[in-house]
Amino acid sequence: MSEKKEPSLEDSVKTLKDIISQIEDDDIHLDKAITLFSTGIDAVANCRKIIEDANGKITELKKGKNGKLIEEILDL
């Protein structure tokens, strides 16, 4: 059985924008707003996880002694 793949950061941000648009609609029912809010919480948690995973993995390129570029991962 395959694992469920988490949405990308871009997909999660798009989901949040869509949810905001729907919740800002004056004609939305409370049950729908609560469901959208819950989905939004999940999308925010996914964004946070992606950003935290990326934090501290900044790649710096610099020239080595032989003039070639060296990739070094910096942990911040």
Short mmCIF file of C-alpha atoms in Angstrom, two decimals:
data_model
loop_
_atom_site.label_atom_id
_atom_site.label_comp_id
_atom_site.label_asym_id
_atom_site.label_seq_id
_atom_site.Cartn_x
_atom_site.Cartn_y
_atom_site.Cartn_z
CA MET A 1 0.00 0.00 0.00
CA SER A 2 1.42 3.42 -0.90
CA GLU A 3 1.88 6.24 1.57
CA LYS A 4 -0.19 9.38 1.25
CA LYS A 5 1.98 12.13 -0.19
CA GLU A 6 1.78 15.49 1.57
CA PRO A 7 0.87 18.48 -0.61
CA SER A 8 3.63 20.83 -1.66
CA LEU A 9 4.05 24.24 -0.06
CA GLU A 10 2.56 25.84 -3.17
CA ASP A 11 -0.46 23.53 -3.06
CA SER A 12 -1.03 24.25 0.62
CA VAL A 13 -0.81 28.02 0.08
CA LYS A 14 -3.30 27.75 -2.80
CA THR A 15 -5.63 25.76 -0.55
CA LEU A 16 -5.39 28.49 2.08
CA LYS A 17 -6.16 31.23 -0.47
CA ASP A 18 -9.18 29.27 -1.70
CA ILE A 19 -10.41 28.76 1.86
CA ILE A 20 -10.05 32.46 2.67
CA SER A 21 -12.07 33.37 -0.42
CA GLN A 22 -14.84 30.97 0.56
CA ILE A 23 -14.94 32.02 4.22
CA GLU A 24 -15.11 35.71 3.26
CA ASP A 25 -18.34 34.94 1.39
CA ASP A 26 -21.23 36.33 3.44
CA ASP A 27 -23.50 33.47 2.38
CA ILE A 28 -21.45 30.59 3.82
CA HIS A 29 -23.09 28.25 6.31
CA LEU A 30 -21.48 27.73 9.70
CA ASP A 31 -20.92 23.99 9.16
CA LYS A 32 -19.09 24.69 5.88
CA ALA A 33 -17.01 27.45 7.52
CA ILE A 34 -15.96 25.08 10.31
CA THR A 35 -14.99 22.39 7.80
CA LEU A 36 -12.97 24.91 5.78
CA PHE A 37 -11.32 26.21 8.95
CA SER A 38 -10.26 22.67 9.88
CA THR A 39 -8.86 22.10 6.39
CA GLY A 40 -7.01 25.42 6.69
CA ILE A 41 -5.44 24.36 9.98
CA ASP A 42 -4.13 21.21 8.27
CA ALA A 43 -2.75 23.28 5.37
CA VAL A 44 -0.99 25.67 7.77
CA ALA A 45 0.52 22.72 9.66
CA ASN A 46 1.81 21.29 6.38
CA CYS A 47 3.33 24.67 5.41
CA ARG A 48 4.99 24.93 8.81
CA LYS A 49 6.44 21.41 8.52
CA ILE A 50 7.86 22.10 5.05
CA ILE A 51 9.41 25.37 6.19
CA GLU A 52 10.87 23.82 9.35
CA ASP A 53 12.33 20.96 7.31
CA ALA A 54 13.95 23.47 4.98
CA ASN A 55 15.20 25.69 7.79
CA GLY A 56 18.88 25.26 8.35
CA LYS A 57 19.49 23.54 5.03
CA ILE A 58 20.70 26.54 3.15
CA THR A 59 23.13 25.64 0.44
CA GLU A 60 26.09 27.88 -0.13
CA LEU A 61 28.14 27.62 -3.28
CA LYS A 62 31.73 28.71 -3.10
CA LYS A 63 34.88 28.17 -5.08
CA GLY A 64 37.24 25.48 -3.97
CA LYS A 65 41.02 25.53 -4.29
CA ASN A 66 40.81 24.09 -7.80
CA GLY A 67 38.36 26.81 -8.94
CA LYS A 68 35.36 24.45 -9.03
CA LEU A 69 32.19 25.27 -7.17
CA ILE A 70 31.68 23.39 -3.92
CA GLU A 71 28.22 22.89 -2.47
CA GLU A 72 28.11 23.09 1.31
CA ILE A 73 24.99 22.63 3.43
CA LEU A 74 24.88 25.05 6.33
CA ASP A 75 22.88 24.16 9.45
CA LEU A 76 21.54 27.29 11.06
#
